[in-house]
Amino acid sequence: MIQQNTTAMNPNFELTSHFLVAAFAIGFLIILAAILLGRLYFGRFAGGASATQGESGTYRHRNKYAGADVFQYSPMIWRFSMIAVLLFTIAAFNWTIYDTPVQTTDEIVSLDIDVEVEIPRSAEPPPPPPPPPPPTIEAVAEVELIDEEEIEFVDQSIDVDDAVEAPIYTPTKEAAPPPPPPPPPPPPKPEIAEIFKVVEEMPRFPGCEDMMASNTEKMDCANRKLLEFIYDNIRYPALAVENGIEGTVVVGFVVEPDGSISGMNILREIGGGCGDEILRVVQLMNDLPEKWSPGKQRNRPVRVQFSMPVKFKLELQ
């Protein structure tokens, strides 16, 4: 039998909900009583002396009745408030709910009714798999027996004195492999056309071939077009400008028989990136819509070496 012990005393201090409700009710009544007593206390000043202004220079001049000074009790009210807050904090920290103690006795309840406990059945195992089919027996083919009388045994035993002729080994000579074929001859070196420096008709920059003029006038026009192309596309390198580099750069290139430019190199350099800038501009000639007019020797286009000086000069500002 299990019974609850209601007579046992709890040694620990416990705050129950009823106790807290009662405490809040008492506190509310105390505050209400303090308000009523305060009104009665300060109400006697209104019924007594006439309304006078307080002393000048103090906070009393704000009151209608100089004797009804509420602020003089503020230290006492502040102390009571601190005490109430402290008591409330202590009560909050001590609010603990304990489990109700339960006492068990040694008496065992005997039941006259037999309770049948049904044992849950476990899942039935799956049925066993069917046995495998019996192996098929294949018929063995009939074996033909050999008659012992048809077998002839030959006596191969020899004596020590019998002569045995060993076969003579004759090595076979293998044919020598054929000699390797000779290596192919080296390819002929490509024929490099001769580069002329002076020819009967020098190459000309494009742009003046449609003129009805002599070769000399066409050459003068081509030289002007070449200078215009160079100075329109060239950019003074920033490194050369910063270091004040001036001078003449000589670039050389080859005018091919088809009018294209190849073999560009700097023959004289002044530094500061000027030579690289000249090579960049000369390379742009291959992107022009019209090619150079090639140089001719005996009315046949040939490769001609062309040299061109380019002057770099800083303008004073």
XYZ file of C-alpha atoms in Angstrom:
317
model
C 0.000 0.000 0.000
C 1.256 3.449 -0.907
C 0.050 6.354 1.222
C 0.983 10.026 1.522
C 2.472 11.217 4.797
C 0.799 14.537 5.646
C 2.175 14.791 9.165
C 5.830 15.022 8.217
C 7.323 18.444 8.686
C 9.500 19.966 6.005
C 12.658 21.305 7.658
C 13.394 23.616 4.677
C 11.825 27.042 4.436
C 9.259 26.952 1.594
C 7.329 29.760 -0.035
C 4.017 28.528 -1.320
C 1.709 30.336 -3.714
C -0.808 31.010 -0.946
C 1.894 32.582 1.181
C 2.979 34.866 -1.689
C -0.586 35.950 -2.410
C -1.085 36.751 1.263
C 2.215 38.663 1.380
C 1.310 40.763 -1.687
C -2.132 41.455 -0.214
C -0.613 42.589 3.082
C 1.914 44.771 1.261
C -0.837 46.353 -0.830
C -2.867 47.094 2.316
C 0.193 48.649 3.990
C 0.823 50.918 0.989
C -2.873 51.876 0.838
C -2.891 52.627 4.572
C 0.267 54.773 4.219
C -1.398 56.779 1.419
C -4.534 57.343 3.470
C -2.588 58.327 6.590
C -0.484 60.704 4.482
C -3.576 62.381 3.097
C -5.045 62.761 6.558
C -1.766 64.119 7.904
C -1.256 66.678 5.165
C -4.976 67.538 5.058
C -4.832 69.287 8.417
C -2.608 71.993 6.891
C -5.306 72.844 4.366
C -7.992 73.208 7.015
C -5.846 75.262 9.373
C -3.596 78.127 8.316
C -4.412 80.264 5.319
C -2.563 79.843 2.077
C 0.811 81.503 2.305
C 3.716 81.486 0.028
C 6.851 79.713 1.152
C 10.121 81.240 1.893
C 11.776 82.905 -1.024
C 14.882 81.225 -2.341
C 13.859 77.637 -1.324
C 11.684 74.988 -2.839
C 8.947 75.884 -0.294
C 7.744 78.797 -2.427
C 6.275 76.275 -4.877
C 3.828 74.854 -2.256
C 0.402 76.347 -1.693
C 0.730 75.526 2.022
C 4.219 76.011 3.434
C 3.668 73.468 6.221
C 2.652 70.688 3.832
C 6.211 69.750 2.888
C 6.291 66.239 1.454
C 9.966 66.340 0.567
C 11.082 66.362 4.188
C 9.951 62.729 4.487
C 11.707 61.546 1.347
C 14.763 60.049 3.214
C 12.478 57.967 5.394
C 10.383 56.820 2.432
C 13.552 55.956 0.489
C 14.846 53.774 3.367
C 11.524 51.953 3.692
C 11.520 51.382 -0.061
C 15.039 49.908 0.030
C 14.031 47.598 2.894
C 10.953 46.431 0.956
C 13.011 45.775 -2.193
C 15.608 43.849 -0.176
C 12.907 41.699 1.462
C 11.331 41.065 -1.957
C 14.709 40.005 -3.412
C 15.353 37.605 -0.493
C 11.890 36.123 -0.892
C 12.404 35.659 -4.641
C 15.705 33.818 -4.127
C 14.142 31.556 -1.464
C 11.102 30.632 -3.508
C 11.692 26.925 -4.012
C 9.152 24.243 -4.829
C 9.920 20.872 -3.251
C 8.440 17.551 -4.201
C 5.881 16.151 -1.792
C 7.542 13.359 0.197
C 6.053 9.937 -0.413
C 6.335 7.134 2.137
C 5.990 3.515 1.126
C 5.084 0.722 3.548
C 6.148 -2.871 3.582
C 2.606 -4.117 3.054
C 2.095 -5.808 -0.277
C -1.299 -5.719 -1.837
C -2.477 -9.206 -2.648
C -4.971 -9.628 -5.421
C -7.362 -12.610 -5.506
C -7.919 -12.215 -9.255
C -5.397 -13.912 -11.448
C -4.311 -11.662 -14.229
C -3.453 -13.492 -17.356
C -0.693 -11.912 -19.265
C -0.777 -12.721 -22.913
C 2.673 -13.250 -24.279
C 3.006 -11.431 -27.562
C 3.648 -13.749 -30.409
C 6.767 -13.252 -32.352
C 6.672 -13.081 -36.097
C 6.335 -16.476 -37.702
C 9.466 -17.513 -39.573
C 9.140 -17.672 -43.338
C 8.596 -21.115 -44.848
C 11.757 -22.933 -45.872
C 12.696 -22.719 -49.521
C 11.748 -25.659 -51.717
C 14.436 -28.317 -52.133
C 16.544 -28.111 -55.251
C 15.586 -30.365 -58.132
C 17.448 -33.682 -58.344
C 20.456 -33.691 -60.647
C 19.879 -35.095 -64.075
C 21.783 -38.223 -64.833
C 23.304 -38.276 -68.273
C 23.813 -41.529 -70.042
C 27.444 -42.486 -70.566
C 28.405 -43.370 -74.107
C 29.371 -46.938 -74.701
C 33.110 -47.531 -74.474
C 34.554 -49.814 -77.080
C 36.880 -52.309 -75.487
C 40.100 -53.144 -77.332
C 40.814 -56.764 -77.727
C 44.068 -57.730 -76.049
C 44.986 -60.039 -78.939
C 45.188 -57.113 -81.346
C 47.860 -55.321 -79.267
C 51.415 -56.156 -80.326
C 54.219 -55.534 -77.822
C 57.721 -54.838 -79.188
C 60.699 -55.700 -77.018
C 62.881 -52.565 -76.735
C 65.363 -53.802 -74.151
C 69.078 -53.672 -75.038
C 72.226 -55.194 -73.597
C 75.391 -53.496 -72.522
C 77.333 -54.880 -75.455
C 74.880 -53.700 -78.075
C 76.148 -50.806 -80.194
C 74.013 -47.749 -80.378
C 74.415 -45.389 -83.297
C 73.836 -41.855 -82.216
C 72.510 -39.470 -84.854
C 75.059 -37.054 -86.258
C 74.161 -33.427 -85.564
C 74.649 -31.176 -88.536
C 74.174 -27.505 -87.619
C 72.188 -25.535 -90.118
C 73.670 -22.274 -91.249
C 71.241 -19.393 -91.093
C 71.377 -16.871 -93.868
C 72.960 -13.582 -92.894
C 70.488 -10.723 -92.593
C 70.528 -8.266 -95.431
C 72.477 -5.078 -94.808
C 70.411 -2.100 -93.667
C 69.427 0.339 -96.331
C 71.571 3.443 -96.576
C 70.233 6.535 -94.812
C 68.263 8.902 -96.982
C 70.185 11.857 -98.261
C 69.685 15.107 -96.330
C 67.083 17.406 -97.801
C 68.488 20.119 -99.960
C 69.005 23.380 -98.232
C 66.417 25.948 -99.205
C 67.773 28.315 -101.692
C 68.032 31.747 -100.106
C 67.517 34.479 -102.549
C 70.243 37.053 -102.687
C 69.582 40.310 -100.871
C 70.579 43.374 -102.872
C 71.520 46.671 -101.337
C 71.570 48.678 -104.555
C 69.343 47.799 -107.516
C 68.327 49.455 -110.698
C 64.886 50.367 -109.330
C 64.688 50.794 -105.519
C 61.528 49.750 -103.595
C 58.935 52.459 -102.943
C 56.385 52.969 -100.155
C 52.781 52.531 -101.423
C 50.580 55.463 -102.285
C 52.330 57.040 -105.289
C 52.186 54.324 -107.956
C 49.135 55.794 -109.692
C 50.948 59.043 -110.448
C 51.722 59.896 -114.032
C 55.318 60.824 -113.332
C 58.865 59.567 -113.618
C 60.488 57.079 -111.231
C 62.397 59.900 -109.525
C 59.223 61.850 -108.802
C 57.524 58.644 -107.575
C 60.482 57.974 -105.263
C 60.270 61.491 -103.778
C 56.513 61.074 -103.240
C 57.040 57.611 -101.658
C 59.647 59.000 -99.255
C 57.229 61.746 -98.122
C 54.446 59.151 -97.641
C 56.850 56.961 -95.656
C 57.812 59.819 -93.328
C 54.140 60.741 -92.825
C 53.312 57.123 -91.925
C 56.235 56.897 -89.480
C 55.555 60.144 -87.621
C 51.772 59.598 -87.565
C 52.084 56.228 -85.814
C 55.193 56.648 -83.675
C 54.889 57.484 -79.963
C 57.760 58.938 -77.967
C 58.557 56.345 -75.250
C 57.791 57.560 -71.728
C 61.114 56.234 -70.430
C 63.010 58.245 -73.007
C 60.999 61.363 -72.140
C 61.688 60.972 -68.408
C 65.435 60.565 -69.031
C 65.663 63.233 -71.749
C 66.953 60.787 -74.422
C 67.278 62.244 -77.923
C 68.992 61.065 -81.070
C 68.631 59.132 -84.306
C 67.667 55.459 -84.497
C 68.540 53.536 -87.674
C 66.292 50.595 -88.541
C 66.929 48.073 -91.288
C 64.486 45.727 -93.008
C 64.124 43.715 -96.195
C 61.514 44.448 -98.845
C 60.477 41.083 -100.289
C 59.603 40.559 -103.989
C 55.874 40.489 -103.014
C 56.135 43.856 -101.213
C 56.057 42.487 -97.621
C 58.532 43.479 -94.899
C 60.870 40.989 -93.149
C 64.209 40.877 -91.327
C 63.567 43.950 -89.184
C 66.455 44.883 -86.885
C 67.904 47.962 -85.220
C 71.200 49.094 -86.708
C 71.737 51.939 -84.238
C 70.022 52.344 -80.867
C 69.839 55.266 -78.437
C 68.018 53.473 -75.587
C 64.911 54.334 -73.626
C 62.710 52.020 -75.716
C 63.093 54.058 -78.910
C 64.296 51.066 -80.953
C 61.354 48.888 -79.873
C 58.942 51.664 -80.833
C 60.493 51.891 -84.336
C 60.190 48.101 -84.802
C 56.524 48.283 -83.812
C 55.809 50.967 -86.399
C 57.708 49.111 -89.157
C 55.712 45.959 -88.377
C 52.518 47.941 -89.056
C 53.553 48.229 -92.725
C 52.565 44.593 -93.270
C 48.982 45.461 -92.184
C 48.530 48.162 -94.835
C 46.000 47.437 -97.592
C 48.717 48.117 -100.194
C 52.187 46.600 -100.170
C 55.501 48.174 -101.101
C 56.524 48.300 -104.717
C 59.430 45.800 -104.756
C 62.865 46.656 -106.010
C 63.765 45.423 -109.486
C 66.980 44.235 -111.019
C 66.872 43.688 -114.788
C 63.074 44.104 -114.583
C 62.804 41.210 -112.106
C 61.560 41.697 -108.498
C 64.318 40.965 -106.000
C 64.919 41.224 -102.255
C 66.307 44.615 -101.298
C 67.862 45.720 -97.995
C 66.350 49.037 -96.887
C 67.745 51.287 -94.144
C 65.814 54.174 -92.612
C 66.917 56.728 -89.972
C 64.323 58.070 -87.497
C 65.155 61.125 -85.389
C 63.821 61.524 -81.836
C 63.844 65.075 -80.472
C 62.105 66.512 -77.418
C 60.268 69.784 -77.825
C 61.081 72.365 -75.138
C 58.005 73.819 -73.447
